[in-house]
Amino acid sequence: MILESTLDPKAAIYNEVVGAGEPWLREVLKGQHFRIVDLGGNQAADTLFYNAHDYADRYSAQDTIREQGNIYLTAGTKLMSTLGTHLLTITADTCGRHDTLGGACANESNMVRYAIEKRYMHACRSSFLKGLIEWGRGMEKRDIAPNINFFMNVPVTPDGKLTFEDGISEPGKYVEMRAETDVLAVISNCPQLNNPCNAYNPTPVQVLIWS
């Protein structure tokens, strides 16, 4: 569902551009609004969310899908956690839908899906791990949970298969969320070069936060 925000970017208390292939991590406090902007268009922003007071309480694709009765995320979606915590609500969306089934690319999947020499290409799970280690709060590889792929187009075929297709996002499209509790947000601005999720050309995204 397309729904524009009423928030003015000039009034944001935080504004940063995240380079292609880079991780980003920050706490978003209850009541704050958090926006990701697809600056170049057709760029996947893999994202994890955790309850900032209990990192074991993290975003759950299964509970979110069950809560809304839809496999795609968009305006109005409640992002739920493994312990039933309402983490965030998507309050605005100019892209239309986002994926939460396709998962994050990994060095191992690069090798299996594409070619053995692709194993050592940078991947989102590596970015997540880098961000969590730099956060320095004891989080590690086992804390990387199923993620959201904002702006990514992963349709489900009639026979139940997932396909990675060209994105439906365009330059300047965004998704915006309101934190319903204090959350830790972790982004891997996807570096994938082997499928069309980034149009084979990873580009920066912008992150804004309003109090």
PDB file of C-alpha atoms in Angstrom:
ATOM      1  CA  MET A   1       0.000   0.000   0.000  1.00  0.00           C
ATOM      2  CA  ILE A   2       1.383   3.386  -0.988  1.00  0.00           C
ATOM      3  CA  LEU A   3       1.176   5.907   1.848  1.00  0.00           C
ATOM      4  CA  GLU A   4       3.305   9.054   2.054  1.00  0.00           C
ATOM      5  CA  SER A   5       4.728  10.487   5.260  1.00  0.00           C
ATOM      6  CA  THR A   6       3.939  13.914   6.686  1.00  0.00           C
ATOM      7  CA  LEU A   7       7.368  14.230   8.323  1.00  0.00           C
ATOM      8  CA  ASP A   8       9.798  16.880   7.070  1.00  0.00           C
ATOM      9  CA  PRO A   9      13.329  15.549   6.396  1.00  0.00           C
ATOM     10  CA  LYS A  10      14.724  18.915   7.534  1.00  0.00           C
ATOM     11  CA  ALA A  11      13.276  18.272  11.010  1.00  0.00           C
ATOM     12  CA  ALA A  12      15.020  14.899  11.434  1.00  0.00           C
ATOM     13  CA  ILE A  13      17.353  14.618  14.422  1.00  0.00           C
ATOM     14  CA  TYR A  14      19.532  12.084  12.592  1.00  0.00           C
ATOM     15  CA  ASN A  15      20.430  11.897   8.899  1.00  0.00           C
ATOM     16  CA  GLU A  16      23.106   9.620   7.445  1.00  0.00           C
ATOM     17  CA  VAL A  17      23.928   8.016   4.102  1.00  0.00           C
ATOM     18  CA  VAL A  18      24.962   4.351   4.279  1.00  0.00           C
ATOM     19  CA  GLY A  19      27.308   3.331   1.494  1.00  0.00           C
ATOM     20  CA  ALA A  20      26.744   0.336  -0.755  1.00  0.00           C
ATOM     21  CA  GLY A  21      27.775  -2.838   1.034  1.00  0.00           C
ATOM     22  CA  GLU A  22      28.188  -1.120   4.403  1.00  0.00           C
ATOM     23  CA  PRO A  23      26.576  -2.000   7.763  1.00  0.00           C
ATOM     24  CA  TRP A  24      24.675   0.511   9.919  1.00  0.00           C
ATOM     25  CA  LEU A  25      23.522   0.095  13.523  1.00  0.00           C
ATOM     26  CA  ARG A  26      21.718   2.391  15.975  1.00  0.00           C
ATOM     27  CA  GLU A  27      19.089   2.359  18.720  1.00  0.00           C
ATOM     28  CA  VAL A  28      15.710   3.852  17.835  1.00  0.00           C
ATOM     29  CA  LEU A  29      13.767   4.888  20.918  1.00  0.00           C
ATOM     30  CA  LYS A  30      10.079   4.309  21.580  1.00  0.00           C
ATOM     31  CA  GLY A  31       7.982   6.893  19.724  1.00  0.00           C
ATOM     32  CA  GLN A  32      10.731   7.867  17.288  1.00  0.00           C
ATOM     33  CA  HIS A  33      10.171   7.542  13.537  1.00  0.00           C
ATOM     34  CA  PHE A  34      12.774   5.757  11.448  1.00  0.00           C
ATOM     35  CA  ARG A  35      13.006   6.073   7.639  1.00  0.00           C
ATOM     36  CA  ILE A  36      15.109   4.239   5.047  1.00  0.00           C
ATOM     37  CA  VAL A  37      15.375   5.941   1.652  1.00  0.00           C
ATOM     38  CA  ASP A  38      16.354   4.083  -1.517  1.00  0.00           C
ATOM     39  CA  LEU A  39      18.514   6.840  -3.021  1.00  0.00           C
ATOM     40  CA  GLY A  40      19.458   5.219  -6.304  1.00  0.00           C
ATOM     41  CA  GLY A  41      16.504   2.900  -6.775  1.00  0.00           C
ATOM     42  CA  ASN A  42      16.353  -0.900  -6.875  1.00  0.00           C
ATOM     43  CA  GLN A  43      18.582  -1.332  -3.801  1.00  0.00           C
ATOM     44  CA  ALA A  44      17.919  -3.956  -1.134  1.00  0.00           C
ATOM     45  CA  ALA A  45      18.347  -2.840   2.489  1.00  0.00           C
ATOM     46  CA  ASP A  46      18.561  -5.997   4.619  1.00  0.00           C
ATOM     47  CA  THR A  47      17.454  -5.097   8.150  1.00  0.00           C
ATOM     48  CA  LEU A  48      17.342  -6.728  11.591  1.00  0.00           C
ATOM     49  CA  PHE A  49      15.452  -5.444  14.638  1.00  0.00           C
ATOM     50  CA  TYR A  50      15.978  -6.342  18.308  1.00  0.00           C
ATOM     51  CA  ASN A  51      14.273  -5.296  21.518  1.00  0.00           C
ATOM     52  CA  ALA A  52      16.918  -2.885  22.867  1.00  0.00           C
ATOM     53  CA  HIS A  53      16.336  -4.216  26.407  1.00  0.00           C
ATOM     54  CA  ASP A  54      16.604  -7.915  25.493  1.00  0.00           C
ATOM     55  CA  TYR A  55      18.513  -8.880  22.360  1.00  0.00           C
ATOM     56  CA  ALA A  56      17.083 -12.407  22.547  1.00  0.00           C
ATOM     57  CA  ASP A  57      13.716 -10.790  21.737  1.00  0.00           C
ATOM     58  CA  ARG A  58      14.181 -10.118  18.034  1.00  0.00           C
ATOM     59  CA  TYR A  59      12.197  -9.586  14.837  1.00  0.00           C
ATOM     60  CA  SER A  60      10.205 -12.640  13.813  1.00  0.00           C
ATOM     61  CA  ALA A  61       9.160 -13.081  10.196  1.00  0.00           C
ATOM     62  CA  GLN A  62       6.731 -15.863  11.183  1.00  0.00           C
ATOM     63  CA  ASP A  63       4.936 -13.850  13.858  1.00  0.00           C
ATOM     64  CA  THR A  64       4.805 -10.758  11.663  1.00  0.00           C
ATOM     65  CA  ILE A  65       3.298 -12.691   8.751  1.00  0.00           C
ATOM     66  CA  ARG A  66       0.773 -14.366  11.056  1.00  0.00           C
ATOM     67  CA  GLU A  67      -0.185 -11.041  12.671  1.00  0.00           C
ATOM     68  CA  GLN A  68      -1.013  -9.362   9.357  1.00  0.00           C
ATOM     69  CA  GLY A  69      -2.014 -12.397   7.260  1.00  0.00           C
ATOM     70  CA  ASN A  70       0.273 -11.298   4.421  1.00  0.00           C
ATOM     71  CA  ILE A  71       3.768 -12.347   3.347  1.00  0.00           C
ATOM     72  CA  TYR A  72       4.628  -8.862   2.098  1.00  0.00           C
ATOM     73  CA  LEU A  73       5.258  -5.887   4.384  1.00  0.00           C
ATOM     74  CA  THR A  74       3.884  -2.391   3.765  1.00  0.00           C
ATOM     75  CA  ALA A  75       2.150   0.553   5.465  1.00  0.00           C
ATOM     76  CA  GLY A  76       0.179  -0.649   8.479  1.00  0.00           C
ATOM     77  CA  THR A  77       2.300  -3.741   9.083  1.00  0.00           C
ATOM     78  CA  LYS A  78       3.160  -4.457  12.726  1.00  0.00           C
ATOM     79  CA  LEU A  79       6.681  -5.818  13.034  1.00  0.00           C
ATOM     80  CA  MET A  80       6.505  -8.487  15.740  1.00  0.00           C
ATOM     81  CA  SER A  81       9.225 -10.220  17.764  1.00  0.00           C
ATOM     82  CA  THR A  82       9.906 -13.815  18.751  1.00  0.00           C
ATOM     83  CA  LEU A  83       8.430 -13.114  22.206  1.00  0.00           C
ATOM     84  CA  GLY A  84       5.348 -11.332  20.876  1.00  0.00           C
ATOM     85  CA  THR A  85       6.649  -7.789  21.385  1.00  0.00           C
ATOM     86  CA  HIS A  86       5.292  -5.179  18.979  1.00  0.00           C
ATOM     87  CA  LEU A  87       8.630  -3.697  17.875  1.00  0.00           C
ATOM     88  CA  LEU A  88       7.647  -1.193  15.177  1.00  0.00           C
ATOM     89  CA  THR A  89       4.776  -0.203  12.897  1.00  0.00           C
ATOM     90  CA  ILE A  90       5.306   0.722   9.243  1.00  0.00           C
ATOM     91  CA  THR A  91       3.637   4.146   9.083  1.00  0.00           C
ATOM     92  CA  ALA A  92       4.533   5.215   5.539  1.00  0.00           C
ATOM     93  CA  ASP A  93       5.658   3.401   2.402  1.00  0.00           C
ATOM     94  CA  THR A  94       6.157   4.798  -1.098  1.00  0.00           C
ATOM     95  CA  CYS A  95       7.553   1.552  -2.536  1.00  0.00           C
ATOM     96  CA  GLY A  96       4.476  -0.617  -1.957  1.00  0.00           C
ATOM     97  CA  ARG A  97       5.794  -3.859  -0.510  1.00  0.00           C
ATOM     98  CA  HIS A  98       8.880  -5.406   1.055  1.00  0.00           C
ATOM     99  CA  ASP A  99      10.179  -8.962   1.421  1.00  0.00           C
ATOM    100  CA  THR A 100      10.681 -10.942   4.624  1.00  0.00           C
ATOM    101  CA  LEU A 101      11.086 -14.448   3.164  1.00  0.00           C
ATOM    102  CA  GLY A 102      14.198 -14.253   0.973  1.00  0.00           C
ATOM    103  CA  GLY A 103      16.689 -13.989   3.832  1.00  0.00           C
ATOM    104  CA  ALA A 104      20.152 -12.447   3.699  1.00  0.00           C
ATOM    105  CA  CYS A 105      22.911 -13.369   1.280  1.00  0.00           C
ATOM    106  CA  ALA A 106      25.883 -15.203   2.807  1.00  0.00           C
ATOM    107  CA  ASN A 107      29.311 -16.292   1.652  1.00  0.00           C
ATOM    108  CA  GLU A 108      28.098 -19.889   1.667  1.00  0.00           C
ATOM    109  CA  SER A 109      24.967 -19.164  -0.381  1.00  0.00           C
ATOM    110  CA  ASN A 110      27.005 -17.125  -2.873  1.00  0.00           C
ATOM    111  CA  MET A 111      29.052 -20.266  -3.503  1.00  0.00           C
ATOM    112  CA  VAL A 112      26.075 -22.630  -3.722  1.00  0.00           C
ATOM    113  CA  ARG A 113      23.825 -20.405  -5.825  1.00  0.00           C
ATOM    114  CA  TYR A 114      26.351 -18.885  -8.197  1.00  0.00           C
ATOM    115  CA  ALA A 115      29.861 -20.385  -8.312  1.00  0.00           C
ATOM    116  CA  ILE A 116      32.469 -21.678  -5.888  1.00  0.00           C
ATOM    117  CA  GLU A 117      34.714 -18.685  -6.568  1.00  0.00           C
ATOM    118  CA  LYS A 118      31.896 -16.366  -5.368  1.00  0.00           C
ATOM    119  CA  ARG A 119      32.261 -17.702  -1.798  1.00  0.00           C
ATOM    120  CA  TYR A 120      34.569 -14.907  -0.743  1.00  0.00           C
ATOM    121  CA  MET A 121      32.448 -12.063  -2.099  1.00  0.00           C
ATOM    122  CA  HIS A 122      31.103  -9.762   0.603  1.00  0.00           C
ATOM    123  CA  ALA A 123      27.590 -10.674   1.809  1.00  0.00           C
ATOM    124  CA  CYS A 124      24.877  -9.306   4.106  1.00  0.00           C
ATOM    125  CA  ARG A 125      25.488 -11.835   6.870  1.00  0.00           C
ATOM    126  CA  SER A 126      29.099 -10.651   6.949  1.00  0.00           C
ATOM    127  CA  SER A 127      27.914  -7.039   7.214  1.00  0.00           C
ATOM    128  CA  PHE A 128      25.497  -7.923  10.016  1.00  0.00           C
ATOM    129  CA  LEU A 129      28.251  -9.712  11.906  1.00  0.00           C
ATOM    130  CA  LYS A 130      30.644  -6.785  11.458  1.00  0.00           C
ATOM    131  CA  GLY A 131      28.032  -4.350  12.781  1.00  0.00           C
ATOM    132  CA  LEU A 132      27.137  -6.511  15.790  1.00  0.00           C
ATOM    133  CA  ILE A 133      30.764  -7.084  16.755  1.00  0.00           C
ATOM    134  CA  GLU A 134      31.511  -3.357  16.496  1.00  0.00           C
ATOM    135  CA  TRP A 135      28.451  -2.690  18.690  1.00  0.00           C
ATOM    136  CA  GLY A 136      30.417  -4.416  21.424  1.00  0.00           C
ATOM    137  CA  ARG A 137      27.533  -5.758  23.520  1.00  0.00           C
ATOM    138  CA  GLY A 138      28.378  -9.442  23.295  1.00  0.00           C
ATOM    139  CA  MET A 139      26.346 -10.187  20.154  1.00  0.00           C
ATOM    140  CA  GLU A 140      27.727 -12.697  17.661  1.00  0.00           C
ATOM    141  CA  LYS A 141      26.892 -14.827  14.632  1.00  0.00           C
ATOM    142  CA  ARG A 142      24.189 -16.821  16.424  1.00  0.00           C
ATOM    143  CA  ASP A 143      22.316 -13.547  17.063  1.00  0.00           C
ATOM    144  CA  ILE A 144      21.719 -12.965  13.342  1.00  0.00           C
ATOM    145  CA  ALA A 145      18.041 -13.802  12.889  1.00  0.00           C
ATOM    146  CA  PRO A 146      15.762 -13.862   9.809  1.00  0.00           C
ATOM    147  CA  ASN A 147      15.629 -10.349   8.402  1.00  0.00           C
ATOM    148  CA  ILE A 148      13.521  -7.925   6.395  1.00  0.00           C
ATOM    149  CA  ASN A 149      14.634  -7.047   2.853  1.00  0.00           C
ATOM    150  CA  PHE A 150      13.317  -3.532   2.417  1.00  0.00           C
ATOM    151  CA  PHE A 151      12.741  -2.604  -1.270  1.00  0.00           C
ATOM    152  CA  MET A 152      13.544  -6.154  -2.412  1.00  0.00           C
ATOM    153  CA  ASN A 153      11.244  -7.972  -4.816  1.00  0.00           C
ATOM    154  CA  VAL A 154      10.946 -11.685  -4.002  1.00  0.00           C
ATOM    155  CA  PRO A 155       7.644 -12.909  -5.442  1.00  0.00           C
ATOM    156  CA  VAL A 156       6.229 -16.299  -4.548  1.00  0.00           C
ATOM    157  CA  THR A 157       5.352 -18.390  -7.601  1.00  0.00           C
ATOM    158  CA  PRO A 158       2.090 -20.383  -7.850  1.00  0.00           C
ATOM    159  CA  ASP A 159       3.992 -23.567  -6.956  1.00  0.00           C
ATOM    160  CA  GLY A 160       5.386 -21.985  -3.781  1.00  0.00           C
ATOM    161  CA  LYS A 161       8.900 -21.137  -4.916  1.00  0.00           C
ATOM    162  CA  LEU A 162      10.729 -17.846  -4.248  1.00  0.00           C
ATOM    163  CA  THR A 163      12.340 -15.934  -7.109  1.00  0.00           C
ATOM    164  CA  PHE A 164      14.702 -12.952  -6.967  1.00  0.00           C
ATOM    165  CA  GLU A 165      13.413 -10.404  -9.477  1.00  0.00           C
ATOM    166  CA  ASP A 166      14.158  -6.838 -10.517  1.00  0.00           C
ATOM    167  CA  GLY A 167      13.147  -4.437  -7.776  1.00  0.00           C
ATOM    168  CA  ILE A 168       9.967  -2.391  -7.848  1.00  0.00           C
ATOM    169  CA  SER A 169      11.555   0.548  -6.028  1.00  0.00           C
ATOM    170  CA  GLU A 170      12.756   3.766  -7.671  1.00  0.00           C
ATOM    171  CA  PRO A 171      15.130   6.574  -6.627  1.00  0.00           C
ATOM    172  CA  GLY A 172      13.770   8.411  -3.583  1.00  0.00           C
ATOM    173  CA  LYS A 173      11.286   5.734  -2.515  1.00  0.00           C
ATOM    174  CA  TYR A 174      11.203   5.160   1.233  1.00  0.00           C
ATOM    175  CA  VAL A 175       9.758   3.127   4.062  1.00  0.00           C
ATOM    176  CA  GLU A 176       9.114   4.684   7.470  1.00  0.00           C
ATOM    177  CA  MET A 177       8.447   3.075  10.844  1.00  0.00           C
ATOM    178  CA  ARG A 178       7.427   4.160  14.336  1.00  0.00           C
ATOM    179  CA  ALA A 179       9.202   2.393  17.190  1.00  0.00           C
ATOM    180  CA  GLU A 180       6.650   0.903  19.597  1.00  0.00           C
ATOM    181  CA  THR A 181       9.428   0.065  22.077  1.00  0.00           C
ATOM    182  CA  ASP A 182      13.140   0.857  22.204  1.00  0.00           C
ATOM    183  CA  VAL A 183      14.730  -1.122  19.363  1.00  0.00           C
ATOM    184  CA  LEU A 184      18.167  -1.813  18.007  1.00  0.00           C
ATOM    185  CA  ALA A 185      18.118  -1.487  14.206  1.00  0.00           C
ATOM    186  CA  VAL A 186      20.854  -3.127  12.117  1.00  0.00           C
ATOM    187  CA  ILE A 187      21.116  -2.610   8.351  1.00  0.00           C
ATOM    188  CA  SER A 188      23.275  -4.344   5.787  1.00  0.00           C
ATOM    189  CA  ASN A 189      23.053  -2.217   2.659  1.00  0.00           C
ATOM    190  CA  CYS A 190      23.201  -5.251   0.411  1.00  0.00           C
ATOM    191  CA  PRO A 191      26.410  -5.734  -1.638  1.00  0.00           C
ATOM    192  CA  GLN A 192      25.012  -8.577  -3.781  1.00  0.00           C
ATOM    193  CA  LEU A 193      26.245  -8.491  -7.394  1.00  0.00           C
ATOM    194  CA  ASN A 194      25.017 -11.889  -8.565  1.00  0.00           C
ATOM    195  CA  ASN A 195      21.248 -11.419  -8.749  1.00  0.00           C
ATOM    196  CA  PRO A 196      18.971  -8.506  -9.701  1.00  0.00           C
ATOM    197  CA  CYS A 197      18.001  -7.481  -6.141  1.00  0.00           C
ATOM    198  CA  ASN A 198      20.347  -4.462  -6.498  1.00  0.00           C
ATOM    199  CA  ALA A 199      20.126  -4.216 -10.297  1.00  0.00           C
ATOM    200  CA  TYR A 200      23.663  -5.702 -10.235  1.00  0.00           C
ATOM    201  CA  ASN A 201      24.842  -2.287  -9.011  1.00  0.00           C
ATOM    202  CA  PRO A 202      24.652  -1.706  -5.213  1.00  0.00           C
ATOM    203  CA  THR A 203      23.976   1.934  -4.272  1.00  0.00           C
ATOM    204  CA  PRO A 204      23.703   3.976  -1.023  1.00  0.00           C
ATOM    205  CA  VAL A 205      20.617   4.332   1.152  1.00  0.00           C
ATOM    206  CA  GLN A 206      19.741   7.171   3.525  1.00  0.00           C
ATOM    207  CA  VAL A 207      18.618   6.770   7.133  1.00  0.00           C
ATOM    208  CA  LEU A 208      16.630   9.441   8.993  1.00  0.00           C
ATOM    209  CA  ILE A 209      15.235   9.517  12.539  1.00  0.00           C
ATOM    210  CA  TRP A 210      12.674  11.916  14.038  1.00  0.00           C
ATOM    211  CA  SER A 211      12.050  12.345  17.764  1.00  0.00           C
TER     212      SER A 211
END
